[in-house]
Amino acid sequence: MNFIIINGPNLNLLGKRETDIYGNIGFEEFLHQLRNQYNEHQIAYFQSNIEGELIDKIQETGFEYDGIILNAAAYSHTSVAIADAIKTIQSPVIEVHISNVFSREDYRQTMLTAASCVGSISGLGLYGYKMALDFLLHQKSSE
Ligand code: DQA
């Protein structure tokens, strides 16, 4: 099956960025492990710091892929446009946050994109992406 992980702003700096919150592992390294573990599936990856590029990728993949794992990062708290894009497409979208956003600043308590997703995972580190993938596979196998 075909899945895509879409990461938003500043997630290209995972492993270097606020390591006390986001950990020491770069996303490429994690992705390499994930792809090895799920080598019978295609796991595409896209990261952008630009809101419109994230929307373009959601639109481009959202009628063909078996699922999207989305960490829109700070845009999760602000972007009506990304929330609308998620509502527009057909592929199921699972929202992932590496940190526990509910234990952080007040401005992170507004979640604009989450309501458009099938569900969301927050605070389980990079393991959250694996959980999202497991869920999508589980859903597909019970269709
Ligand atoms: C994040 C949480 C967001 O609040 C933050 O802006 C991010 C990363 C997370 O994965 O924990 O950039 O989405």
XYZ file of C-alpha atoms in Angstrom, residues 32-118:
87
model
C 14.910 4.702 7.172
C 14.083 2.406 10.128
C 10.335 2.693 9.495
C 10.704 1.835 5.794
C 12.827 -1.208 6.667
C 10.238 -2.351 9.163
C 7.355 -1.940 6.685
C 9.203 -2.851 3.513
C 6.164 -4.362 1.843
C 4.605 -0.885 1.757
C 5.611 2.375 0.112
C 6.137 5.203 2.572
C 6.660 8.487 0.763
C 7.899 11.511 2.653
C 7.448 15.234 2.139
C 8.522 18.105 4.358
C 7.989 21.793 3.803
C 8.194 24.981 5.793
C 5.633 26.562 3.469
C 1.884 26.283 4.113
C 0.871 26.298 0.420
C 3.323 23.512 -0.410
C 1.801 21.355 2.333
C -1.664 22.001 0.886
C -0.445 21.168 -2.638
C 0.966 17.843 -1.380
C -2.232 16.992 0.535
C -4.281 17.663 -2.633
C -1.842 15.789 -4.875
C -1.746 12.606 -2.785
C -5.137 12.753 -1.100
C -7.118 11.049 -3.851
C -4.657 8.225 -4.479
C -2.765 7.249 -1.360
C -4.060 4.764 1.196
C -3.393 7.186 4.009
C -1.625 10.356 5.039
C 0.252 10.841 8.302
C 0.394 14.564 8.883
C 2.364 16.618 11.346
C 1.539 20.149 10.237
C 3.628 21.405 13.206
C 2.799 25.025 14.105
C 0.272 25.206 11.248
C -1.846 22.693 13.189
C -2.718 25.567 15.507
C -3.342 28.232 12.869
C -4.202 26.912 9.427
C -7.822 26.953 8.300
C -6.476 26.325 4.791
C -4.780 23.026 5.752
C -7.892 21.970 7.698
C -9.974 22.657 4.573
C -7.532 20.693 2.389
C -7.876 17.670 4.695
C -11.669 17.892 4.424
C -11.418 18.117 0.635
C -9.519 14.880 0.015
C -10.525 11.221 0.300
C -7.494 9.546 1.904
C -7.707 9.153 5.677
C -5.425 11.552 7.529
C -3.934 10.834 10.945
C -2.443 13.808 12.758
C 0.750 13.236 14.722
C 2.521 15.495 17.198
C 5.824 14.359 18.599
C 5.439 16.357 21.791
C 2.437 16.392 24.085
C 0.931 19.631 22.837
C -1.676 19.550 25.607
C 0.995 20.002 28.257
C 2.578 22.978 26.489
C 1.806 26.656 25.871
C -1.764 27.927 25.674
C -1.415 28.849 22.001
C -0.794 25.167 21.227
C -4.173 24.213 22.724
C -5.984 25.478 19.644
C -6.021 22.574 17.218
C -7.438 23.643 13.851
C -6.425 20.662 11.737
C -7.163 17.830 14.192
C -10.946 17.985 13.802
C -10.616 17.286 10.070
C -8.499 14.177 10.680
C -9.614 10.643 11.497
